[in-house]
Coordinates of C-alpha atoms in Angstrom, one line a residue:
M1 CA -11.7 -6.8 2.3
V2 CA -12.5 -8.4 5.7
F3 CA -15.7 -10.1 6.8
P4 CA -17.3 -10.9 10.2
A5 CA -16.0 -14.5 9.8
S6 CA -12.5 -13.1 9.6
F7 CA -12.7 -11.6 13.1
A8 CA -14.3 -14.8 14.4
A9 CA -11.4 -16.8 13.0
L10 CA -8.7 -14.4 14.3
P11 CA -8.2 -16.0 17.8
R12 CA -7.8 -19.5 16.3
L13 CA -5.4 -18.1 13.6
V14 CA -3.4 -16.4 16.3
R15 CA -3.1 -19.7 18.3
L16 CA -1.7 -21.3 15.2
A17 CA 0.5 -18.4 14.1
S18 CA 3.6 -19.3 16.1
H19 CA 4.0 -22.5 14.2
S20 CA 2.3 -21.7 10.9
A21 CA 3.4 -19.1 8.4
R22 CA 0.0 -19.3 6.6
A23 CA -1.9 -18.7 9.8
R24 CA 0.4 -15.8 10.7
T25 CA -0.2 -14.3 7.2
L26 CA -3.9 -14.6 7.4
A27 CA -4.1 -13.2 10.9
G28 CA -1.8 -10.3 9.8
L29 CA -3.9 -9.5 6.8
I30 CA -7.0 -9.4 9.0
V31 CA -5.4 -7.1 11.5
M32 CA -4.2 -4.8 8.7
C33 CA -7.9 -4.5 7.6
V34 CA -9.2 -3.3 11.0
P35 CA -9.5 0.4 9.9
S36 CA -11.3 -0.4 6.7
P37 CA -15.1 0.1 6.3
H38 CA -16.1 -3.5 7.1
G39 CA -19.1 -2.9 9.3
C40 CA -17.7 -5.2 11.9
D41 CA -16.6 -2.6 14.5
D42 CA -18.7 -4.3 17.2
L43 CA -16.6 -7.5 16.8
L44 CA -13.2 -5.7 17.4
P45 CA -13.4 -5.5 21.2
G46 CA -13.7 -9.3 21.3
C47 CA -10.4 -9.5 19.4
A48 CA -8.3 -7.3 21.6
D49 CA -6.7 -10.2 23.5
A50 CA -6.0 -12.1 20.2
I51 CA -4.4 -9.0 18.7
R52 CA -2.2 -8.5 21.9
T53 CA -1.1 -12.1 21.7
F54 CA -0.4 -11.8 18.0
R55 CA 1.8 -8.8 18.7
E56 CA 3.9 -10.9 21.1
I57 CA 4.1 -13.8 18.6
L58 CA 5.2 -11.4 15.8
D59 CA 7.8 -9.8 18.1
R60 CA 9.4 -13.2 18.9
H61 CA 9.2 -14.2 15.2
L62 CA 10.9 -11.0 14.0
R63 CA 13.8 -11.6 16.4
S64 CA 14.7 -14.7 14.4
R65 CA 15.3 -12.5 11.3
P66 CA 12.9 -14.6 9.2
D67 CA 12.6 -14.6 5.4
D68 CA 9.2 -13.0 5.7
Y69 CA 10.5 -10.1 7.8
L70 CA 8.9 -7.3 5.9
A71 CA 5.4 -8.9 5.9
S72 CA 5.7 -9.7 9.6
F73 CA 6.9 -6.2 10.4
R74 CA 3.9 -4.8 8.6
F75 CA 1.6 -7.1 10.6
L76 CA 3.4 -5.9 13.8
L77 CA 2.8 -2.3 12.9
A78 CA -0.9 -3.1 12.4
T79 CA -1.1 -4.7 15.9
E80 CA 0.3 -1.4 17.2
E81 CA -2.5 0.5 15.4
Q82 CA 0.0 1.9 12.9
Y83 CA -2.3 1.0 10.0
H84 CA -1.0 3.7 7.6
W85 CA 2.6 2.5 7.9
S86 CA 1.7 -1.2 7.7
A87 CA 0.0 -0.4 4.4
V88 CA 2.6 1.8 2.8
L89 CA 5.7 -0.2 3.6
G90 CA 4.8 -3.0 1.3
D91 CA 6.1 -1.7 -2.0
F92 CA 9.7 -0.7 -2.3
S93 CA 9.9 -1.6 -6.0
D94 CA 8.3 1.5 -7.4
D95 CA 9.3 5.2 -7.5
V96 CA 6.5 7.7 -7.5
Y97 CA 7.1 11.4 -8.2
E98 CA 4.7 14.3 -8.0
V99 CA 5.4 16.7 -10.8
A100 CA 4.1 20.3 -10.7
W101 CA 3.8 21.6 -14.2
P102 CA 5.0 25.2 -14.5
H103 CA 2.2 27.8 -14.7
C104 CA -0.5 25.1 -14.2
A105 CA -2.7 24.2 -11.3
V106 CA -2.4 20.5 -11.9
D107 CA 0.0 18.1 -10.2
V108 CA 0.8 14.9 -12.2
T109 CA 2.0 11.7 -10.5
I110 CA 4.7 9.8 -12.4
A111 CA 5.2 6.2 -11.4
I112 CA 8.1 4.0 -12.5
G113 CA 8.7 0.5 -11.4
A114 CA 7.3 -3.0 -11.0
Y115 CA 3.7 -1.6 -10.9
G116 CA 4.2 0.1 -14.2
R117 CA 5.5 3.2 -15.9
Y118 CA 2.7 5.7 -16.1
S119 CA 1.5 9.2 -15.3
A120 CA -1.8 10.0 -13.6
L121 CA -3.8 12.6 -11.8
R122 CA -3.8 11.6 -8.1
D123 CA -7.0 12.0 -6.2
W124 CA -7.0 11.6 -2.4
H125 CA -10.1 9.4 -2.4
L126 CA -9.9 7.7 -5.8
G127 CA -6.2 7.1 -6.1
D128 CA -4.6 7.4 -9.5
V129 CA -7.2 8.6 -12.0
D130 CA -6.8 9.2 -15.7
R131 CA -3.8 6.9 -15.8
R132 CA -1.6 7.0 -19.0
D133 CA 1.3 4.8 -19.9
L134 CA 4.6 6.6 -20.4
R135 CA 6.1 6.6 -23.9
P136 CA 9.5 7.7 -25.1
A137 CA 9.9 11.5 -25.4
D138 CA 10.9 13.3 -28.5
P139 CA 14.0 15.2 -27.3
A140 CA 13.5 17.9 -29.9
A141 CA 10.0 18.7 -28.7
G142 CA 10.9 19.5 -25.1
V143 CA 8.3 19.4 -22.2
D144 CA 6.6 22.4 -20.8
C145 CA 3.2 23.5 -19.7
Q146 CA 1.9 22.8 -23.2
G147 CA 3.2 19.2 -22.6
L148 CA 0.4 18.8 -20.1
D149 CA -2.1 19.5 -22.8
A150 CA -0.5 16.8 -24.8
V151 CA -0.7 14.4 -21.9
Y152 CA -4.3 15.0 -20.9
G153 CA -5.6 16.8 -23.9
P154 CA -7.5 15.5 -27.0
D155 CA -4.4 14.1 -28.7
D156 CA -3.9 11.7 -25.8
L157 CA -0.1 11.8 -26.2
L158 CA 2.5 11.6 -23.5
A159 CA 6.1 12.6 -24.0
A160 CA 7.2 13.1 -20.4
W161 CA 9.7 10.3 -19.8
P162 CA 12.4 8.9 -22.0
Q163 CA 13.1 5.2 -21.9

């Protein structure tokens, strides 16, 4: 979340960013939040020069192949108004699969990784809803469309992913 004070602090953070990793991170996080509903749209035009300068600082910083390359690259994408990519490039430690159950109209998301091992119904606006932890499957039971009833039905069972 970003506040009016964040945009007020941005020019000062950018002035410090070439010599301070903390200032660079704070400035980057603020720029990444520009498209969020913060109610500060009237403050953005006053930050255009700071964002342009920050882009140049990040470009120079990235040429040195720093340890914080991924975070800095995400911040650079945000300065280029590539907000979607700056947001989604942050997590390479999880695999997410959309599974269409046969003969059903429901797609289930399966996530496996550092964020957890779970299934969920994915909603465009709400994210993962009705999240359920994955449990070992019974190989003899098999998984089919009735398996969806087991996952999201009254029994609250999930046998979709073996460990």
